[in-house]
Amino acid sequence: MPDLTSTEIAGRIEDLYGAPLTDLEAHARDQPPGMLAALLGMHHELALAERSISFHRDRLTRLVHPERPIGGHEMSHVLDCARRLAEAVAVRDTHSKATADVLQSLHRMPAPQDQDPAQTPVVPAVPAPATPSAPSR
């Protein structure tokens, strides 16, 4: 599965729970920790990593501008910025894959037949049925 952006992850969470992310965040604050809180936390960390990537990429671009001289002092800043950029990319990739894998394992519960869909409360996602695997040795 390809790495997903925080926007794509947010859309999948909204689809899974049938409500906008802001409503889900408000709902999660009033509930004990669970799958929704975990997904929202993973989304938050992914979005933070994406902002860090943008910041360090822009800073690195400014540091290595063709008209800017690069001496020993500036080189240490370039190397530090490149290291931080690489770390942010690794964090983003890890959170993206883990969150996408968790979302793929969940499915939305159908709304009860006797309720109006507009009045349906946020339903927690449940794990998809497990598929039997070969016994481990």
GROMACS .gro file of C-alpha atoms in nm:
model
  137
    1MET     CA    1   0.000   0.000   0.000
    2PRO     CA    2   0.143   0.343  -0.092
    3ASP     CA    3   0.218   0.602   0.171
    4LEU     CA    4  -0.079   0.829   0.229
    5THR     CA    5  -0.077   1.198   0.316
    6SER     CA    6  -0.239   1.334   0.630
    7THR     CA    7  -0.523   1.469   0.412
    8GLU     CA    8  -0.590   1.123   0.268
    9ILE     CA    9  -0.572   0.967   0.614
   10ALA     CA   10  -0.817   1.229   0.746
   11GLY     CA   11  -1.057   1.142   0.463
   12ARG     CA   12  -1.036   0.772   0.542
   13ILE     CA   13  -1.099   0.835   0.912
   14GLU     CA   14  -1.400   1.052   0.824
   15ASP     CA   15  -1.533   0.781   0.591
   16LEU     CA   16  -1.481   0.513   0.853
   17TYR     CA   17  -1.658   0.702   1.131
   18GLY     CA   18  -1.907   0.890   0.911
   19ALA     CA   19  -1.834   1.234   1.053
   20PRO     CA   20  -1.598   1.529   0.990
   21LEU     CA   21  -1.259   1.512   1.162
   22THR     CA   22  -1.335   1.815   1.382
   23ASP     CA   23  -1.651   1.643   1.515
   24LEU     CA   24  -1.458   1.322   1.572
   25GLU     CA   25  -1.187   1.510   1.765
   26ALA     CA   26  -1.452   1.669   1.988
   27HIS     CA   27  -1.619   1.330   2.038
   28ALA     CA   28  -1.287   1.161   2.121
   29ARG     CA   29  -1.214   1.417   2.397
   30ASP     CA   30  -1.532   1.308   2.576
   31GLN     CA   31  -1.460   0.934   2.552
   32PRO     CA   32  -1.212   0.700   2.714
   33PRO     CA   33  -0.909   0.619   2.497
   34GLY     CA   34  -0.990   0.383   2.214
   35MET     CA   35  -0.940   0.323   1.844
   36LEU     CA   36  -1.069   0.667   1.744
   37ALA     CA   37  -0.828   0.842   1.980
   38ALA     CA   38  -0.543   0.627   1.849
   39LEU     CA   39  -0.627   0.706   1.486
   40LEU     CA   40  -0.656   1.078   1.560
   41GLY     CA   41  -0.321   1.070   1.739
   42MET     CA   42  -0.159   0.892   1.446
   43HIS     CA   43  -0.310   1.149   1.209
   44HIS     CA   44  -0.180   1.434   1.425
   45GLU     CA   45   0.174   1.291   1.426
   46LEU     CA   46   0.162   1.240   1.049
   47ALA     CA   47   0.048   1.600   0.992
   48LEU     CA   48   0.323   1.725   1.226
   49ALA     CA   49   0.585   1.530   1.030
   50GLU     CA   50   0.455   1.677   0.703
   51ARG     CA   51   0.482   2.030   0.843
   52SER     CA   52   0.835   1.953   0.960
   53ILE     CA   53   0.928   1.831   0.612
   54SER     CA   54   0.796   2.153   0.457
   55PHE     CA   55   0.979   2.369   0.709
   56HIS     CA   56   1.316   2.194   0.673
   57ARG     CA   57   1.288   2.168   0.294
   58ASP     CA   58   1.224   2.544   0.270
   59ARG     CA   59   1.506   2.620   0.514
   60LEU     CA   60   1.747   2.397   0.322
   61THR     CA   61   1.648   2.569  -0.003
   62ARG     CA   62   1.730   2.908   0.153
   63LEU     CA   63   2.059   2.781   0.297
   64VAL     CA   64   2.187   2.651  -0.038
   65HIS     CA   65   2.061   2.939  -0.252
   66PRO     CA   66   2.305   2.988  -0.544
   67GLU     CA   67   2.377   3.350  -0.449
   68ARG     CA   68   2.452   3.265  -0.086
   69PRO     CA   69   2.812   3.178   0.003
   70ILE     CA   70   2.858   2.854   0.195
   71GLY     CA   71   3.147   2.848   0.438
   72GLY     CA   72   3.229   2.615   0.724
   73HIS     CA   73   2.974   2.775   0.958
   74GLU     CA   74   2.697   2.762   0.698
   75MET     CA   75   2.784   2.404   0.606
   76SER     CA   76   2.710   2.286   0.960
   77HIS     CA   77   2.362   2.441   0.928
   78VAL     CA   78   2.310   2.275   0.587
   79LEU     CA   79   2.408   1.935   0.726
   80ASP     CA   80   2.189   1.976   1.035
   81CYS     CA   81   1.892   2.081   0.824
   82ALA     CA   82   1.942   1.789   0.585
   83ARG     CA   83   1.957   1.549   0.881
   84ARG     CA   84   1.638   1.691   1.029
   85LEU     CA   85   1.467   1.670   0.689
   86ALA     CA   86   1.565   1.304   0.655
   87GLU     CA   87   1.434   1.231   1.005
   88ALA     CA   88   1.102   1.403   0.929
   89VAL     CA   89   1.065   1.201   0.608
   90ALA     CA   90   1.133   0.876   0.797
   91VAL     CA   91   0.877   0.968   1.065
   92ARG     CA   92   0.620   1.063   0.799
   93ASP     CA   93   0.670   0.739   0.608
   94THR     CA   94   0.644   0.528   0.923
   95HIS     CA   95   0.328   0.700   1.050
   96SER     CA   96   0.171   0.693   0.704
   97LYS     CA   97   0.224   0.321   0.660
   98ALA     CA   98   0.118   0.228   1.014
   99THR     CA   99  -0.197   0.442   0.999
  100ALA     CA  100  -0.292   0.314   0.654
  101ASP     CA  101  -0.244  -0.046   0.772
  102VAL     CA  102  -0.466   0.011   1.076
  103LEU     CA  103  -0.734   0.182   0.867
  104GLN     CA  104  -0.727  -0.101   0.616
  105SER     CA  105  -0.796  -0.350   0.896
  106LEU     CA  106  -1.110  -0.165   1.011
  107HIS     CA  107  -1.454  -0.138   0.859
  108ARG     CA  108  -1.757   0.075   0.929
  109MET     CA  109  -2.050  -0.069   1.120
  110PRO     CA  110  -2.383  -0.039   0.937
  111ALA     CA  111  -2.635   0.202   1.090
  112PRO     CA  112  -2.931   0.039   1.267
  113GLN     CA  113  -3.235   0.015   1.039
  114ASP     CA  114  -3.476   0.189   1.278
  115GLN     CA  115  -3.268   0.510   1.313
  116ASP     CA  116  -3.265   0.816   1.092
  117PRO     CA  117  -2.914   0.830   0.931
  118ALA     CA  118  -2.887   1.200   1.017
  119GLN     CA  119  -2.940   1.117   1.386
  120THR     CA  120  -2.692   0.827   1.395
  121PRO     CA  121  -2.424   0.887   1.660
  122VAL     CA  122  -2.058   0.834   1.583
  123VAL     CA  123  -2.010   0.457   1.573
  124PRO     CA  124  -1.672   0.318   1.673
  125ALA     CA  125  -1.495   0.126   1.405
  126VAL     CA  126  -1.446  -0.243   1.469
  127PRO     CA  127  -1.169  -0.469   1.348
  128ALA     CA  128  -1.240  -0.654   1.027
  129PRO     CA  129  -1.285  -1.029   1.072
  130ALA     CA  130  -0.947  -1.195   1.108
  131THR     CA  131  -0.840  -1.433   0.838
  132PRO     CA  132  -0.684  -1.757   0.955
  133SER     CA  133  -0.310  -1.774   0.909
  134ALA     CA  134  -0.066  -2.057   0.904
  135PRO     CA  135   0.043  -2.172   1.252
  136SER     CA  136   0.373  -2.028   1.367
  137ARG     CA  137   0.662  -2.255   1.451
   0.00000   0.00000   0.00000
